[in-house]
Short mmCIF file of C-alpha atoms in Angstrom, two decimals:
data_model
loop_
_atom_site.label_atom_id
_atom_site.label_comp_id
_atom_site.label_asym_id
_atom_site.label_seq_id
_atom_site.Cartn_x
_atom_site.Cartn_y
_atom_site.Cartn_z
CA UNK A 1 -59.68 11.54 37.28
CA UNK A 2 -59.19 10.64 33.69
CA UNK A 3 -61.76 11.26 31.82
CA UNK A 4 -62.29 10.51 27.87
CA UNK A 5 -62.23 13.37 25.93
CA UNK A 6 -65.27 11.85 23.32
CA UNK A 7 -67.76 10.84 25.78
CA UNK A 8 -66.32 12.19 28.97
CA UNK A 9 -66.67 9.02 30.96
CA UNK A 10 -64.13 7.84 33.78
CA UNK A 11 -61.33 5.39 32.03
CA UNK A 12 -59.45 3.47 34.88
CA UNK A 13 -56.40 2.85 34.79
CA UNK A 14 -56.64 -1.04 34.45
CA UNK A 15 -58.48 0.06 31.45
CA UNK A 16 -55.69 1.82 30.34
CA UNK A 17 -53.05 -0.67 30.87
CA UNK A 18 -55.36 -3.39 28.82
CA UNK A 19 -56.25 -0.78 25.79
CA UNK A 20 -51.98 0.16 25.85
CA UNK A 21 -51.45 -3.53 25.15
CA UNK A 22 -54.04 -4.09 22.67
CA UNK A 23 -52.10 -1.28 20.85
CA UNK A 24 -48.65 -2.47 21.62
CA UNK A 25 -47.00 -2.74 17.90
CA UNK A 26 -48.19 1.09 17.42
CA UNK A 27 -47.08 2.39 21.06
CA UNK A 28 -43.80 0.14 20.16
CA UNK A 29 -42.95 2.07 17.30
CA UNK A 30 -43.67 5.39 17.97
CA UNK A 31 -42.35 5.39 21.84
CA UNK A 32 -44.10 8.49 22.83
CA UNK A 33 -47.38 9.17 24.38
CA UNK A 34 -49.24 5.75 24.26
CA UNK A 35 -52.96 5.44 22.93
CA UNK A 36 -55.37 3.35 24.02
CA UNK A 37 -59.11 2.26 23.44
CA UNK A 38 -61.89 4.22 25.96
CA UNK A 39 -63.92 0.84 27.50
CA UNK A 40 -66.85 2.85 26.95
CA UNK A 41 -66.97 4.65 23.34
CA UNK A 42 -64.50 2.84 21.86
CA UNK A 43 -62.60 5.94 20.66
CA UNK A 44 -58.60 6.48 20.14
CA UNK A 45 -57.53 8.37 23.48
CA UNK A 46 -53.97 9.68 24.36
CA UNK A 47 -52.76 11.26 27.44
CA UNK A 48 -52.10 15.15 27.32
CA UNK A 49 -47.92 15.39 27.11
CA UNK A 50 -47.66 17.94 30.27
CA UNK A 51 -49.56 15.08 32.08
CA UNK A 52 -47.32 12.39 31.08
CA UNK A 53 -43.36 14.10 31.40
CA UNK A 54 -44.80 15.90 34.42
CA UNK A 55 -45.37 12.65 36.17
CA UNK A 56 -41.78 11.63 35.14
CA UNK A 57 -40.54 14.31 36.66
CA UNK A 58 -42.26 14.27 39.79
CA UNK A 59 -41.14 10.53 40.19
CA UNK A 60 -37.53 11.34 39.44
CA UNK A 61 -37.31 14.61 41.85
CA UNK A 62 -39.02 12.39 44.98
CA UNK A 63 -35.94 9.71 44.28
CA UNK A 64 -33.70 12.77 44.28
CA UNK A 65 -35.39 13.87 47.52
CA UNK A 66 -35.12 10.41 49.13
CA UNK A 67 -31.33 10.73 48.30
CA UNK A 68 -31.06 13.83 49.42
CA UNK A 69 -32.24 12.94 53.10
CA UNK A 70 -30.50 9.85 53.54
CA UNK A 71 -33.43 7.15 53.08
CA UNK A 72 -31.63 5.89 50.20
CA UNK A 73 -28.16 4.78 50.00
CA UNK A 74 -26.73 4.59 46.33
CA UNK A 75 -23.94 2.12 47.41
CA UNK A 76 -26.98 0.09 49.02
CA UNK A 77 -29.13 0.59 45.69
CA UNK A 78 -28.52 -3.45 44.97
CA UNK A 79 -30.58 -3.86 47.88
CA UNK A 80 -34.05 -5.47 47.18
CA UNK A 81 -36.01 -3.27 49.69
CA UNK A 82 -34.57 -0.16 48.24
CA UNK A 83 -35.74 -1.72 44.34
CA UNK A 84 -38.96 -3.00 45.87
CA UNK A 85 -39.69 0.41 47.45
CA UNK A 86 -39.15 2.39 43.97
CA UNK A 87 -40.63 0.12 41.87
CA UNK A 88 -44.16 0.53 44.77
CA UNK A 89 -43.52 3.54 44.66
CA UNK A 90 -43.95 4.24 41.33
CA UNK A 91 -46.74 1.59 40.44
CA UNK A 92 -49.39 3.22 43.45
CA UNK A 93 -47.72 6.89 42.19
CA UNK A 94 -48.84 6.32 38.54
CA UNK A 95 -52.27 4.66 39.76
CA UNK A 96 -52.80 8.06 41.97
CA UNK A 97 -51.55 10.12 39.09
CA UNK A 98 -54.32 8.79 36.71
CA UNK A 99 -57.31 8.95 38.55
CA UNK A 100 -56.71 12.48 40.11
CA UNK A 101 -54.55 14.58 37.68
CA UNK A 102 -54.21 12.70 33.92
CA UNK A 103 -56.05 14.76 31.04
CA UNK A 104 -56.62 13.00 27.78
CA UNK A 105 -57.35 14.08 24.58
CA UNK A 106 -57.80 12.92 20.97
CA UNK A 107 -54.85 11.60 19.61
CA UNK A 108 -52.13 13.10 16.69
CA UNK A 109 -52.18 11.18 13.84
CA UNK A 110 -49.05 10.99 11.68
CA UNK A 111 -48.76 10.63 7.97
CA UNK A 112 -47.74 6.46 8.40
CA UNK A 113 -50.53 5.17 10.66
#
């Protein structure tokens, strides 16, 4: 479970999703790793890079998978059921993601912000 690296309390992913918005205009311009507030210190967390591009990866090698055995056509991929599927897919992946593998840490601060 994610776990803030200040106070090492539980942040949820909800809480995560809220404290990414509140910080849109920075996580806009830099397009990396977002940051976001902890709902309990209030301190500047980031998830840990091997945490985020792993999760990428896993997502995009279980579509190659799916391909690979048939369960999804590509000339069917206008489908809604097969976009409805990925896009599930991916929103209950990400939510099982963060709360059993996501590390965070304090984030890098570059010479602008």
């Amino acid at each position: 479970m994610a776990l803030c690296f200040a106070c090492h309390e539980e942040v949820g992913y909800m809480a995560m999703i809220f404290g990414t918005w509140h910080h849109f205009k920075r996580n806009f311009i830099r397009k990396n790793l977002v940051v976001f507030d902890c709902p309990h210190c209030e301190t500047l967390c980031q998830e840990k890079a091997w945490s985020y591009y792993l999760y990428i990866l896993v997502f995009v090698a279980a579509i190659l998978l799916l391909l690979q055995m048939r369960w999804i056509d590509l000339r069917s991929m206008s489908d809604w059921r097969y976009t409805t599927t990925i896009l599930a897919c991916y929103f209950v992946g990400s939510i099982v993601w963060w709360k059993f593998v996501t590390q965070l840490k304090e984030p890098h601060v570059f010479w602008w912000e």
